[in-house]
């Protein structure tokens, strides 16, 4: 049995599963994070850019959390974070940034701008379990 968000829409729960928007320009990383999130009883929508994420957020009102890669073409995860936090309609959605690079100044900047957490890739099931308890209270 997967260690995940039990009681948050998992088996036997009447509540719908939390909806996570996963944003990564790498199809491999997108598939990995979506698989980990689904194994933890999340409903996942995966998109390949910050621009597509904003389009989806405009039409999908029930996103519980956004998890985004930091480095992406056109719009970085940091820029996506800023746009979400500047929006009166979206600012309450927790945003988690992930990156394969451990750069303390980047991590600090994202957290100061309102990111809920900063995960280093490869993201593991334990990271997602921690998010369940911290982000989706």
N, CA, C and O atoms as CSV, one atom per row, in Angstrom:
chain,resi,resn,atom,element,x,y,z
A,1,UNK,N,N,0.845,-1.179,0.000
A,1,UNK,CA,C,0.000,0.000,0.000
A,1,UNK,C,C,0.884,1.234,0.000
A,1,UNK,O,O,1.849,1.309,0.760
A,2,UNK,N,N,0.568,2.185,-0.832
A,2,UNK,CA,C,1.390,3.394,-0.960
A,2,UNK,C,C,1.246,4.281,0.269
A,2,UNK,O,O,0.150,4.503,0.783
A,3,UNK,N,N,2.379,4.773,0.712
A,3,UNK,CA,C,2.339,5.763,1.795
A,3,UNK,C,C,2.021,7.094,1.148
A,3,UNK,O,O,2.842,7.640,0.410
A,4,UNK,N,N,0.864,7.610,1.409
A,4,UNK,CA,C,0.510,8.849,0.737
A,4,UNK,C,C,-0.503,9.626,1.521
A,4,UNK,O,O,-0.443,9.693,2.749
A,5,UNK,N,N,-1.430,10.210,0.813
A,5,UNK,CA,C,-2.426,11.085,1.434
A,5,UNK,C,C,-3.662,10.289,1.787
A,5,UNK,O,O,-4.729,10.507,1.213
A,6,UNK,N,N,-3.531,9.378,2.716
A,6,UNK,CA,C,-4.692,8.607,3.155
A,6,UNK,C,C,-5.676,9.545,3.837
A,6,UNK,O,O,-5.286,10.458,4.564
A,7,UNK,N,N,-6.941,9.305,3.594
A,7,UNK,CA,C,-7.952,10.150,4.201
A,7,UNK,C,C,-8.183,11.427,3.413
A,7,UNK,O,O,-9.031,12.238,3.784
A,8,UNK,N,N,-7.450,11.615,2.345
A,8,UNK,CA,C,-7.646,12.794,1.495
A,8,UNK,C,C,-8.183,12.359,0.137
A,8,UNK,O,O,-7.628,12.704,-0.906
A,9,UNK,N,N,-9.257,11.606,0.168
A,9,UNK,CA,C,-9.850,11.188,-1.084
A,9,UNK,C,C,-9.322,9.851,-1.558
A,9,UNK,O,O,-9.548,9.471,-2.707
A,10,UNK,N,N,-8.629,9.136,-0.705
A,10,UNK,CA,C,-8.133,7.809,-1.076
A,10,UNK,C,C,-9.258,6.795,-1.002
A,10,UNK,O,O,-10.432,7.159,-0.928
A,11,UNK,N,N,-8.894,5.523,-1.023
A,11,UNK,CA,C,-9.893,4.460,-0.979
A,11,UNK,C,C,-10.781,4.582,0.255
A,11,UNK,O,O,-10.297,4.836,1.358
A,12,UNK,N,N,-12.059,4.401,0.062
A,12,UNK,CA,C,-12.987,4.424,1.176
A,12,UNK,C,C,-13.357,5.816,1.647
A,12,UNK,O,O,-14.103,5.960,2.616
A,13,UNK,N,N,-12.854,6.836,0.986
A,13,UNK,CA,C,-13.141,8.207,1.389
A,13,UNK,C,C,-14.202,8.799,0.477
A,13,UNK,O,O,-14.199,8.558,-0.730
A,14,UNK,N,N,-15.097,9.565,1.049
A,14,UNK,CA,C,-16.136,10.194,0.242
A,14,UNK,C,C,-15.629,11.457,-0.447
A,14,UNK,O,O,-16.199,11.894,-1.446
A,15,UNK,N,N,-14.558,12.041,0.085
A,15,UNK,CA,C,-14.021,13.278,-0.488
A,15,UNK,C,C,-13.289,12.975,-1.782
A,15,UNK,O,O,-12.615,11.950,-1.886
A,16,UNK,N,N,-13.411,13.854,-2.771
A,16,UNK,CA,C,-12.656,13.629,-4.006
A,16,UNK,C,C,-11.164,13.793,-3.727
A,16,UNK,O,O,-10.787,14.527,-2.814
A,17,UNK,N,N,-10.308,13.118,-4.504
A,17,UNK,CA,C,-8.871,13.249,-4.262
A,17,UNK,C,C,-8.402,14.663,-4.566
A,17,UNK,O,O,-8.947,15.316,-5.456
A,18,UNK,N,N,-7.400,15.144,-3.841
A,18,UNK,CA,C,-6.860,16.475,-4.132
A,18,UNK,C,C,-6.328,16.511,-5.568
A,18,UNK,O,O,-5.740,15.542,-6.047
A,19,UNK,N,N,-6.542,17.632,-6.240
A,19,UNK,CA,C,-6.121,17.791,-7.628
A,19,UNK,C,C,-4.806,18.559,-7.665
A,19,UNK,O,O,-4.733,19.698,-7.204
A,20,UNK,N,N,-3.769,17.933,-8.215
A,20,UNK,CA,C,-2.456,18.554,-8.301
A,20,UNK,C,C,-2.134,18.847,-9.761
A,20,UNK,O,O,-2.304,17.995,-10.633
A,21,UNK,N,N,-1.671,20.055,-10.006
A,21,UNK,CA,C,-1.205,20.452,-11.331
A,21,UNK,C,C,0.311,20.292,-11.327
A,21,UNK,O,O,1.013,20.991,-10.596
A,22,UNK,N,N,0.818,19.364,-12.150
A,22,UNK,CA,C,2.258,19.109,-12.253
A,22,UNK,C,C,2.771,19.771,-13.529
A,22,UNK,O,O,2.241,19.536,-14.615
A,23,UNK,N,N,3.808,20.601,-13.391
A,23,UNK,CA,C,4.317,21.387,-14.515
A,23,UNK,C,C,5.801,21.086,-14.700
A,23,UNK,O,O,6.609,21.354,-13.811
A,24,UNK,N,N,6.159,20.525,-15.860
A,24,UNK,CA,C,7.567,20.245,-16.155
A,24,UNK,C,C,7.719,20.110,-17.660
A,24,UNK,O,O,6.915,19.439,-18.307
A,25,UNK,N,N,8.749,20.745,-18.225
A,25,UNK,CA,C,8.962,20.667,-19.665
A,25,UNK,C,C,9.550,19.319,-20.083
A,25,UNK,O,O,9.496,18.971,-21.263
A,26,UNK,N,N,10.105,18.559,-19.149
A,26,UNK,CA,C,10.659,17.238,-19.449
A,26,UNK,C,C,9.562,16.187,-19.351
A,26,UNK,O,O,8.950,16.017,-18.297
A,27,UNK,N,N,9.314,15.478,-20.461
A,27,UNK,CA,C,8.245,14.464,-20.446
A,27,UNK,C,C,8.571,13.346,-19.460
A,27,UNK,O,O,7.663,12.792,-18.841
A,28,UNK,N,N,9.851,13.004,-19.302
A,28,UNK,CA,C,10.236,11.948,-18.360
A,28,UNK,C,C,9.964,12.395,-16.925
A,28,UNK,O,O,9.347,11.667,-16.147
A,29,UNK,N,N,10.431,13.605,-16.578
A,29,UNK,CA,C,10.191,14.106,-15.216
A,29,UNK,C,C,8.708,14.282,-14.937
A,29,UNK,O,O,8.251,14.024,-13.824
A,30,UNK,N,N,7.952,14.722,-15.940
A,30,UNK,CA,C,6.506,14.896,-15.791
A,30,UNK,C,C,5.855,13.546,-15.488
A,30,UNK,O,O,4.990,13.453,-14.616
A,31,UNK,N,N,6.269,12.506,-16.205
A,31,UNK,CA,C,5.699,11.173,-15.985
A,31,UNK,C,C,6.062,10.645,-14.600
A,31,UNK,O,O,5.231,10.025,-13.937
A,32,UNK,N,N,7.290,10.885,-14.162
A,32,UNK,CA,C,7.739,10.406,-12.847
A,32,UNK,C,C,6.942,11.082,-11.732
A,32,UNK,O,O,6.416,10.403,-10.849
A,33,UNK,N,N,6.848,12.407,-11.764
A,33,UNK,CA,C,6.136,13.108,-10.689
A,33,UNK,C,C,4.646,12.759,-10.707
A,33,UNK,O,O,4.034,12.608,-9.649
A,34,UNK,N,N,4.057,12.629,-11.905
A,34,UNK,CA,C,2.640,12.257,-11.986
A,34,UNK,C,C,2.407,10.871,-11.398
A,34,UNK,O,O,1.416,10.647,-10.704
A,35,UNK,N,N,3.312,9.945,-11.671
A,35,UNK,CA,C,3.181,8.585,-11.146
A,35,UNK,C,C,3.272,8.571,-9.618
A,35,UNK,O,O,2.480,7.907,-8.949
A,36,UNK,N,N,4.239,9.306,-9.077
A,36,UNK,CA,C,4.385,9.368,-7.611
A,36,UNK,C,C,3.140,9.998,-6.978
A,36,UNK,O,O,2.631,9.501,-5.974
A,37,UNK,N,N,2.657,11.086,-7.565
A,37,UNK,CA,C,1.476,11.753,-7.015
A,37,UNK,C,C,0.250,10.849,-7.087
A,37,UNK,O,O,-0.524,10.781,-6.132
A,38,UNK,N,N,0.065,10.149,-8.214
A,38,UNK,CA,C,-1.106,9.255,-8.346
A,38,UNK,C,C,-1.024,8.105,-7.351
A,38,UNK,O,O,-2.049,7.671,-6.825
A,39,UNK,N,N,0.186,7.604,-7.084
A,39,UNK,CA,C,0.327,6.511,-6.113
A,39,UNK,C,C,-0.014,6.987,-4.701
A,39,UNK,O,O,-0.276,6.177,-3.812
A,40,UNK,N,N,-0.008,8.303,-4.503
A,40,UNK,CA,C,-0.367,8.888,-3.204
A,40,UNK,C,C,-1.801,9.404,-3.201
A,40,UNK,O,O,-2.165,10.237,-2.371
A,41,UNK,N,N,-2.607,8.911,-4.125
A,41,UNK,CA,C,-4.042,9.214,-4.180
A,41,UNK,C,C,-4.364,10.648,-4.573
A,41,UNK,O,O,-5.363,11.207,-4.119
A,42,UNK,N,N,-3.532,11.245,-5.406
A,42,UNK,CA,C,-3.849,12.544,-5.968
A,42,UNK,C,C,-4.457,12.360,-7.348
A,42,UNK,O,O,-4.157,11.389,-8.042
A,43,UNK,N,N,-5.310,13.292,-7.742
A,43,UNK,CA,C,-5.718,13.410,-9.144
A,43,UNK,C,C,-4.711,14.372,-9.755
A,43,UNK,O,O,-4.487,15.458,-9.220
A,44,UNK,N,N,-4.101,13.984,-10.872
A,44,UNK,CA,C,-3.006,14.764,-11.442
A,44,UNK,C,C,-3.334,15.219,-12.852
A,44,UNK,O,O,-3.798,14.434,-13.680
A,45,UNK,N,N,-3.089,16.495,-13.116
A,45,UNK,CA,C,-3.080,17.021,-14.472
A,45,UNK,C,C,-1.652,17.480,-14.717
A,45,UNK,O,O,-1.125,18.294,-13.959
A,46,UNK,N,N,-1.019,16.967,-15.773
A,46,UNK,CA,C,0.369,17.312,-16.066
A,46,UNK,C,C,0.427,18.146,-17.340
A,46,UNK,O,O,-0.163,17.786,-18.358
A,47,UNK,N,N,1.145,19.262,-17.269
A,47,UNK,CA,C,1.320,20.134,-18.429
A,47,UNK,C,C,2.810,20.421,-18.612
A,47,UNK,O,O,3.605,20.222,-17.695
A,48,UNK,N,N,3.179,20.892,-19.809
A,48,UNK,CA,C,4.589,21.018,-20.160
A,48,UNK,C,C,5.166,22.429,-20.063
A,48,UNK,O,O,6.323,22.645,-20.423
A,49,UNK,N,N,4.374,23.394,-19.582
A,49,UNK,CA,C,4.903,24.763,-19.501
A,49,UNK,C,C,4.104,25.600,-18.503
A,49,UNK,O,O,2.965,25.281,-18.162
A,50,UNK,N,N,4.742,26.683,-18.046
A,50,UNK,CA,C,4.060,27.612,-17.159
A,50,UNK,C,C,2.876,28.267,-17.847
A,50,UNK,O,O,1.850,28.527,-17.220
A,51,UNK,N,N,3.021,28.531,-19.140
A,51,UNK,CA,C,1.930,29.145,-19.908
A,51,UNK,C,C,0.709,28.227,-19.928
A,51,UNK,O,O,-0.417,28.679,-19.720
A,52,UNK,N,N,0.938,26.935,-20.181
A,52,UNK,CA,C,-0.179,25.966,-20.190
A,52,UNK,C,C,-0.775,25.842,-18.782
A,52,UNK,O,O,-1.984,25.671,-18.629
A,53,UNK,N,N,0.067,25.927,-17.771
A,53,UNK,CA,C,-0.431,25.849,-16.392
A,53,UNK,C,C,-1.389,27.000,-16.111
A,53,UNK,O,O,-2.457,26.794,-15.533
A,54,UNK,N,N,-1.013,28.213,-16.516
A,54,UNK,CA,C,-1.888,29.371,-16.295
A,54,UNK,C,C,-3.184,29.241,-17.075
A,54,UNK,O,O,-4.244,29.622,-16.580
A,55,UNK,N,N,-3.116,28.707,-18.291
A,55,UNK,CA,C,-4.338,28.480,-19.085
A,55,UNK,C,C,-5.255,27.513,-18.355
A,55,UNK,O,O,-6.458,27.752,-18.251
A,56,UNK,N,N,-4.691,26.421,-17.847
A,56,UNK,CA,C,-5.501,25.424,-17.147
A,56,UNK,C,C,-6.085,26.008,-15.860
A,56,UNK,O,O,-7.245,25.759,-15.531
A,57,UNK,N,N,-5.277,26.785,-15.133
A,57,UNK,CA,C,-5.769,27.394,-13.891
A,57,UNK,C,C,-6.918,28.361,-14.174
A,57,UNK,O,O,-7.770,28.583,-13.313
A,58,UNK,N,N,-6.944,28.933,-15.369
A,58,UNK,CA,C,-8.035,29.824,-15.741
A,58,UNK,C,C,-9.351,29.099,-15.947
A,58,UNK,O,O,-10.421,29.693,-15.820
A,59,UNK,N,N,-9.269,27.791,-16.271
A,59,UNK,CA,C,-10.499,27.050,-16.558
A,59,UNK,C,C,-10.805,25.962,-15.530
A,59,UNK,O,O,-11.894,25.387,-15.550
A,60,UNK,N,N,-9.883,25.678,-14.654
A,60,UNK,CA,C,-10.053,24.596,-13.671
A,60,UNK,C,C,-9.995,25.189,-12.264
A,60,UNK,O,O,-8.913,25.505,-11.771
A,61,UNK,N,N,-11.155,25.342,-11.612
A,61,UNK,CA,C,-11.178,26.025,-10.314
A,61,UNK,C,C,-10.721,25.173,-9.133
A,61,UNK,O,O,-10.466,25.714,-8.057
A,62,UNK,N,N,-10.614,23.870,-9.304
A,62,UNK,CA,C,-10.374,23.000,-8.148
A,62,UNK,C,C,-8.971,22.405,-8.091
A,62,UNK,O,O,-8.817,21.194,-7.935
A,63,UNK,N,N,-7.957,23.242,-8.214
A,63,UNK,CA,C,-6.587,22.762,-8.081
A,63,UNK,C,C,-6.164,22.934,-6.624
A,63,UNK,O,O,-6.251,24.032,-6.073
A,64,UNK,N,N,-5.705,21.842,-5.999
A,64,UNK,CA,C,-5.328,21.854,-4.585
A,64,UNK,C,C,-3.876,22.265,-4.377
A,64,UNK,O,O,-3.519,22.799,-3.328
A,65,UNK,N,N,-3.027,22.008,-5.400
A,65,UNK,CA,C,-1.602,22.296,-5.269
A,65,UNK,C,C,-0.988,22.323,-6.663
A,65,UNK,O,O,-1.442,21.630,-7.573
A,66,UNK,N,N,0.062,23.144,-6.813
A,66,UNK,CA,C,0.834,23.187,-8.053
A,66,UNK,C,C,2.243,22.740,-7.699
A,66,UNK,O,O,2.840,23.240,-6.746
A,67,UNK,N,N,2.774,21.791,-8.474
A,67,UNK,CA,C,4.168,21.398,-8.304
A,67,UNK,C,C,4.849,21.629,-9.643
A,67,UNK,O,O,4.456,21.051,-10.657
A,68,UNK,N,N,5.886,22.488,-9.642
A,68,UNK,CA,C,6.475,22.914,-10.903
A,68,UNK,C,C,7.996,22.825,-10.895
A,68,UNK,O,O,8.651,23.051,-9.878
A,69,UNK,N,N,8.531,22.491,-12.056
A,69,UNK,CA,C,9.965,22.515,-12.258
A,69,UNK,C,C,10.428,23.971,-12.206
A,69,UNK,O,O,9.658,24.880,-12.515
A,70,UNK,N,N,11.681,24.192,-11.815
A,70,UNK,CA,C,12.203,25.560,-11.783
A,70,UNK,C,C,12.612,26.021,-13.183
A,70,UNK,O,O,12.149,27.059,-13.655
A,71,UNK,N,N,13.475,25.255,-13.843
A,71,UNK,CA,C,13.973,25.662,-15.166
A,71,UNK,C,C,13.084,25.143,-16.271
A,71,UNK,O,O,13.030,23.936,-16.507
A,72,UNK,N,N,12.391,26.027,-16.950
A,72,UNK,CA,C,11.584,25.676,-18.120
A,72,UNK,C,C,11.716,26.821,-19.122
A,72,UNK,O,O,11.914,27.970,-18.726
A,73,UNK,N,N,11.608,26.518,-20.417
A,73,UNK,CA,C,11.660,27.598,-21.414
A,73,UNK,C,C,10.404,28.477,-21.326
A,73,UNK,O,O,9.385,28.049,-20.784
A,74,UNK,N,N,10.475,29.663,-21.841
A,74,UNK,CA,C,9.386,30.647,-21.878
A,74,UNK,C,C,9.070,31.236,-20.504
A,74,UNK,O,O,9.126,32.453,-20.327
A,75,UNK,N,N,8.741,30.387,-19.535
A,75,UNK,CA,C,8.392,30.858,-18.192
A,75,UNK,C,C,8.971,29.887,-17.171
A,75,UNK,O,O,8.641,28.701,-17.184
A,76,UNK,N,N,9.831,30.384,-16.285
A,76,UNK,CA,C,10.395,29.503,-15.251
A,76,UNK,C,C,9.347,29.202,-14.184
A,76,UNK,O,O,8.306,29.854,-14.107
A,77,UNK,N,N,9.645,28.212,-13.376
A,77,UNK,CA,C,8.765,27.905,-12.250
A,77,UNK,C,C,8.663,29.075,-11.285
A,77,UNK,O,O,7.623,29.293,-10.664
A,78,UNK,N,N,9.762,29.831,-11.166
A,78,UNK,CA,C,9.757,31.011,-10.299
A,78,UNK,C,C,8.785,32.061,-10.847
A,78,UNK,O,O,8.036,32.675,-10.087
A,79,UNK,N,N,8.799,32.262,-12.156
A,79,UNK,CA,C,7.872,33.229,-12.767
A,79,UNK,C,C,6.423,32.766,-12.627
A,79,UNK,O,O,5.527,33.578,-12.400
A,80,UNK,N,N,6.197,31.463,-12.763
A,80,UNK,CA,C,4.853,30.907,-12.560
A,80,UNK,C,C,4.412,31.147,-11.112
A,80,UNK,O,O,3.280,31.563,-10.865
A,81,UNK,N,N,5.305,30.884,-10.164
A,81,UNK,CA,C,5.020,31.127,-8.750
A,81,UNK,C,C,4.597,32.579,-8.527
A,81,UNK,O,O,3.602,32.839,-7.850
A,82,UNK,N,N,5.346,33.518,-9.091
A,82,UNK,CA,C,5.029,34.934,-8.909
A,82,UNK,C,C,3.659,35.277,-9.485
A,82,UNK,O,O,2.899,36.023,-8.868
A,83,UNK,N,N,3.334,34.740,-10.666
A,83,UNK,CA,C,2.035,35.018,-11.287
A,83,UNK,C,C,0.896,34.459,-10.440
A,83,UNK,O,O,-0.135,35.112,-10.276
A,84,UNK,N,N,1.077,33.257,-9.902
A,84,UNK,CA,C,0.053,32.646,-9.053
A,84,UNK,C,C,-0.145,33.485,-7.785
A,84,UNK,O,O,-1.279,33.762,-7.396
A,85,UNK,N,N,0.941,33.882,-7.151
A,85,UNK,CA,C,0.848,34.624,-5.890
A,85,UNK,C,C,0.343,36.053,-6.093
A,85,UNK,O,O,-0.176,36.663,-5.159
A,86,UNK,N,N,0.492,36.593,-7.308
A,86,UNK,CA,C,-0.027,37.939,-7.602
A,86,UNK,C,C,-1.515,37.935,-7.932
A,86,UNK,O,O,-2.150,38.989,-7.956
A,87,UNK,N,N,-2.073,36.749,-8.186
A,87,UNK,CA,C,-3.474,36.635,-8.577
A,87,UNK,C,C,-4.367,36.485,-7.344
A,87,UNK,O,O,-4.146,35.597,-6.520
A,88,UNK,N,N,-5.367,37.346,-7.219
A,88,UNK,CA,C,-6.258,37.255,-6.064
A,88,UNK,C,C,-7.027,35.936,-6.072
A,88,UNK,O,O,-7.397,35.429,-5.013
A,89,UNK,N,N,-7.269,35.374,-7.265
A,89,UNK,CA,C,-8.034,34.138,-7.373
A,89,UNK,C,C,-7.181,32.896,-7.121
A,89,UNK,O,O,-7.697,31.875,-6.667
A,90,UNK,N,N,-5.884,32.973,-7.411
A,90,UNK,CA,C,-5.021,31.796,-7.344
A,90,UNK,C,C,-4.066,31.774,-6.151
A,90,UNK,O,O,-3.494,30.729,-5.839
A,91,UNK,N,N,-3.889,32.909,-5.486
A,91,UNK,CA,C,-2.800,33.036,-4.505
A,91,UNK,C,C,-2.866,32.068,-3.332
A,91,UNK,O,O,-1.852,31.826,-2.677
A,92,UNK,N,N,-4.047,31.508,-3.056
A,92,UNK,CA,C,-4.161,30.560,-1.939
A,92,UNK,C,C,-3.701,29.154,-2.311
A,92,UNK,O,O,-3.558,28.305,-1.431
A,93,UNK,N,N,-3.467,28.891,-3.600
A,93,UNK,CA,C,-3.031,27.553,-4.025
A,93,UNK,C,C,-1.559,27.383,-3.655
A,93,UNK,O,O,-0.723,28.184,-4.073
A,94,UNK,N,N,-1.231,26.348,-2.876
A,94,UNK,CA,C,0.179,26.116,-2.538
A,94,UNK,C,C,0.976,25.764,-3.797
A,94,UNK,O,O,0.521,24.986,-4.634
A,95,UNK,N,N,2.173,26.351,-3.916
A,95,UNK,CA,C,3.055,26.072,-5.040
A,95,UNK,C,C,4.337,25.454,-4.495
A,95,UNK,O,O,4.958,25.990,-3.577
A,96,UNK,N,N,4.721,24.324,-5.071
A,96,UNK,CA,C,5.962,23.649,-4.703
A,96,UNK,C,C,6.867,23.680,-5.932
A,96,UNK,O,O,6.453,23.310,-7.031
A,97,UNK,N,N,8.106,24.126,-5.731
A,97,UNK,CA,C,9.085,24.193,-6.815
A,97,UNK,C,C,10.007,22.983,-6.700
A,97,UNK,O,O,10.362,22.571,-5.595
A,98,UNK,N,N,10.393,22.415,-7.838
A,98,UNK,CA,C,11.363,21.320,-7.816
A,98,UNK,C,C,12.477,21.614,-8.815
A,98,UNK,O,O,12.252,22.240,-9.851
A,99,UNK,N,N,13.676,21.154,-8.488
A,99,UNK,CA,C,14.828,21.393,-9.353
A,99,UNK,C,C,15.873,20.317,-9.117
A,99,UNK,O,O,15.957,19.746,-8.030
A,100,UNK,N,N,16.662,20.046,-10.134
A,100,UNK,CA,C,17.769,19.100,-9.975
A,100,UNK,C,C,19.005,19.805,-9.438
A,100,UNK,O,O,19.988,19.152,-9.088
A,101,UNK,N,N,18.965,21.121,-9.369
A,101,UNK,CA,C,20.117,21.901,-8.907
A,101,UNK,C,C,19.872,22.434,-7.500
A,101,UNK,O,O,18.860,23.082,-7.235
A,102,UNK,N,N,20.815,22.150,-6.602
A,102,UNK,CA,C,20.718,22.606,-5.218
A,102,UNK,C,C,21.443,23.950,-5.105
A,102,UNK,O,O,22.632,24.005,-4.790
A,103,UNK,N,N,20.706,25.023,-5.368
A,103,UNK,CA,C,21.274,26.377,-5.326
A,103,UNK,C,C,20.581,27.123,-4.176
A,103,UNK,O,O,19.436,27.552,-4.321
A,104,UNK,N,N,21.273,27.281,-3.031
A,104,UNK,CA,C,20.624,27.879,-1.848
A,104,UNK,C,C,19.971,29.240,-2.109
A,104,UNK,O,O,18.891,29.504,-1.581
A,105,UNK,N,N,20.599,30.110,-2.910
A,105,UNK,CA,C,20.004,31.432,-3.148
A,105,UNK,C,C,18.694,31.301,-3.926
A,105,UNK,O,O,17.745,32.043,-3.674
A,106,UNK,N,N,18.642,30.363,-4.868
A,106,UNK,CA,C,17.416,30.126,-5.640
A,106,UNK,C,C,16.317,29.577,-4.737
A,106,UNK,O,O,15.165,30.005,-4.814
A,107,UNK,N,N,16.683,28.633,-3.887
A,107,UNK,CA,C,15.713,28.036,-2.963
A,107,UNK,C,C,15.142,29.124,-2.050
A,107,UNK,O,O,13.927,29.218,-1.870
A,108,UNK,N,N,16.028,29.945,-1.478
A,108,UNK,CA,C,15.592,31.029,-0.580
A,108,UNK,C,C,14.666,32.001,-1.291
A,108,UNK,O,O,13.647,32.416,-0.738
A,109,UNK,N,N,15.024,32.363,-2.523
A,109,UNK,CA,C,14.222,33.329,-3.286
A,109,UNK,C,C,12.816,32.776,-3.538
A,109,UNK,O,O,11.829,33.502,-3.419
A,110,UNK,N,N,12.733,31.495,-3.883
A,110,UNK,CA,C,11.418,30.891,-4.138
A,110,UNK,C,C,10.584,30.842,-2.864
A,110,UNK,O,O,9.391,31.146,-2.891
A,111,UNK,N,N,11.197,30.465,-1.756
A,111,UNK,CA,C,10.466,30.394,-0.494
A,111,UNK,C,C,10.024,31.785,-0.035
A,111,UNK,O,O,8.921,31.949,0.485
A,112,UNK,N,N,10.881,32.779,-0.228
A,112,UNK,CA,C,10.514,34.158,0.139
A,112,UNK,C,C,9.362,34.683,-0.716
A,112,UNK,O,O,8.566,35.501,-0.256
A,113,UNK,N,N,9.276,34.213,-1.956
A,113,UNK,CA,C,8.230,34.663,-2.875
A,113,UNK,C,C,6.902,33.940,-2.620
A,113,UNK,O,O,5.883,34.271,-3.225
A,114,UNK,N,N,6.923,32.946,-1.713
A,114,UNK,CA,C,5.670,32.290,-1.343
A,114,UNK,C,C,5.571,30.812,-1.671
A,114,UNK,O,O,4.516,30.210,-1.470
A,115,UNK,N,N,6.659,30.205,-2.178
A,115,UNK,CA,C,6.612,28.755,-2.432
A,115,UNK,C,C,6.418,28.027,-1.103
A,115,UNK,O,O,6.985,28.413,-0.081
A,116,UNK,N,N,5.622,26.986,-1.137
A,116,UNK,CA,C,5.352,26.183,0.056
A,116,UNK,C,C,6.551,25.317,0.404
A,116,UNK,O,O,6.840,25.076,1.576
A,117,UNK,N,N,7.248,24.849,-0.633
A,117,UNK,CA,C,8.396,23.972,-0.424
A,117,UNK,C,C,9.253,23.994,-1.683
A,117,UNK,O,O,8.814,24.455,-2.737
A,118,UNK,N,N,10.474,23.494,-1.565
A,118,UNK,CA,C,11.392,23.380,-2.694
A,118,UNK,C,C,11.964,21.971,-2.622
A,118,UNK,O,O,12.657,21.626,-1.665
A,119,UNK,N,N,11.675,21.158,-3.629
A,119,UNK,CA,C,12.125,19.766,-3.641
A,119,UNK,C,C,13.269,19.596,-4.623
A,119,UNK,O,O,13.265,20.175,-5.709
A,120,UNK,N,N,14.242,18.800,-4.232
A,120,UNK,CA,C,15.325,18.464,-5.150
A,120,UNK,C,C,14.964,17.193,-5.895
A,120,UNK,O,O,14.484,16.226,-5.303
A,121,UNK,N,N,15.201,17.206,-7.212
A,121,UNK,CA,C,14.972,16.018,-8.026
A,121,UNK,C,C,16.148,15.065,-7.830
A,121,UNK,O,O,17.267,15.524,-7.602
A,122,UNK,N,N,15.932,13.771,-7.912
A,122,UNK,CA,C,14.639,13.157,-8.211
A,122,UNK,C,C,13.697,13.214,-7.003
A,122,UNK,O,O,14.091,12.935,-5.871
A,123,UNK,N,N,12.450,13.583,-7.278
A,123,UNK,CA,C,11.430,13.636,-6.231
A,123,UNK,C,C,11.093,12.205,-5.826
A,123,UNK,O,O,10.942,11.323,-6.671
A,124,UNK,N,N,10.980,11.992,-4.520
A,124,UNK,CA,C,10.707,10.654,-3.999
A,124,UNK,C,C,9.328,10.617,-3.335
A,124,UNK,O,O,8.733,11.654,-3.041
A,125,UNK,N,N,8.848,9.424,-3.112
A,125,UNK,CA,C,7.559,9.233,-2.459
A,125,UNK,C,C,7.549,9.897,-1.078
A,125,UNK,O,O,6.526,10.441,-0.662
A,126,UNK,N,N,8.682,9.855,-0.365
A,126,UNK,CA,C,8.762,10.483,0.967
A,126,UNK,C,C,8.537,11.993,0.871
A,126,UNK,O,O,7.946,12.589,1.771
A,127,UNK,N,N,9.009,12.619,-0.222
A,127,UNK,CA,C,8.791,14.058,-0.414
A,127,UNK,C,C,7.300,14.350,-0.543
A,127,UNK,O,O,6.790,15.309,0.037
A,128,UNK,N,N,6.609,13.512,-1.310
A,128,UNK,CA,C,5.171,13.697,-1.532
A,128,UNK,C,C,4.402,13.466,-0.236
A,128,UNK,O,O,3.447,14.187,0.052
A,129,UNK,N,N,4.805,12.473,0.543
A,129,UNK,CA,C,4.148,12.212,1.825
A,129,UNK,C,C,4.286,13.419,2.750
A,129,UNK,O,O,3.344,13.784,3.454
A,130,UNK,N,N,5.480,14.041,2.739
A,130,UNK,CA,C,5.706,15.226,3.558
A,130,UNK,C,C,4.806,16.367,3.104
A,130,UNK,O,O,4.270,17.109,3.926
A,131,UNK,N,N,4.642,16.503,1.784
A,131,UNK,CA,C,3.760,17.547,1.249
A,131,UNK,C,C,2.326,17.340,1.700
A,131,UNK,O,O,1.619,18.302,2.000
A,132,UNK,N,N,1.897,16.092,1.750
A,132,UNK,CA,C,0.520,15.800,2.173
A,132,UNK,C,C,0.244,16.388,3.537
A,132,UNK,O,O,-0.784,17.029,3.754
A,133,UNK,N,N,1.171,16.165,4.456
A,133,UNK,CA,C,0.915,16.635,5.820
A,133,UNK,C,C,1.080,18.137,5.946
A,133,UNK,O,O,0.384,18.762,6.745
A,134,UNK,N,N,2.001,18.744,5.163
A,134,UNK,CA,C,2.258,20.184,5.307
A,134,UNK,C,C,1.314,21.041,4.494
A,134,UNK,O,O,0.824,22.062,4.975
A,135,UNK,N,N,1.058,20.633,3.271
A,135,UNK,CA,C,0.355,21.505,2.328
A,135,UNK,C,C,-1.157,21.279,2.354
A,135,UNK,O,O,-1.927,22.240,2.343
A,136,UNK,N,N,-1.575,20.047,2.387
A,136,UNK,CA,C,-3.004,19.754,2.259
A,136,UNK,C,C,-3.592,19.429,3.619
A,136,UNK,O,O,-4.038,18.310,3.871
A,137,UNK,N,N,-3.585,20.408,4.474
A,137,UNK,CA,C,-4.081,20.229,5.835
A,137,UNK,C,C,-5.592,20.100,5.831
A,137,UNK,O,O,-6.201,19.942,6.890
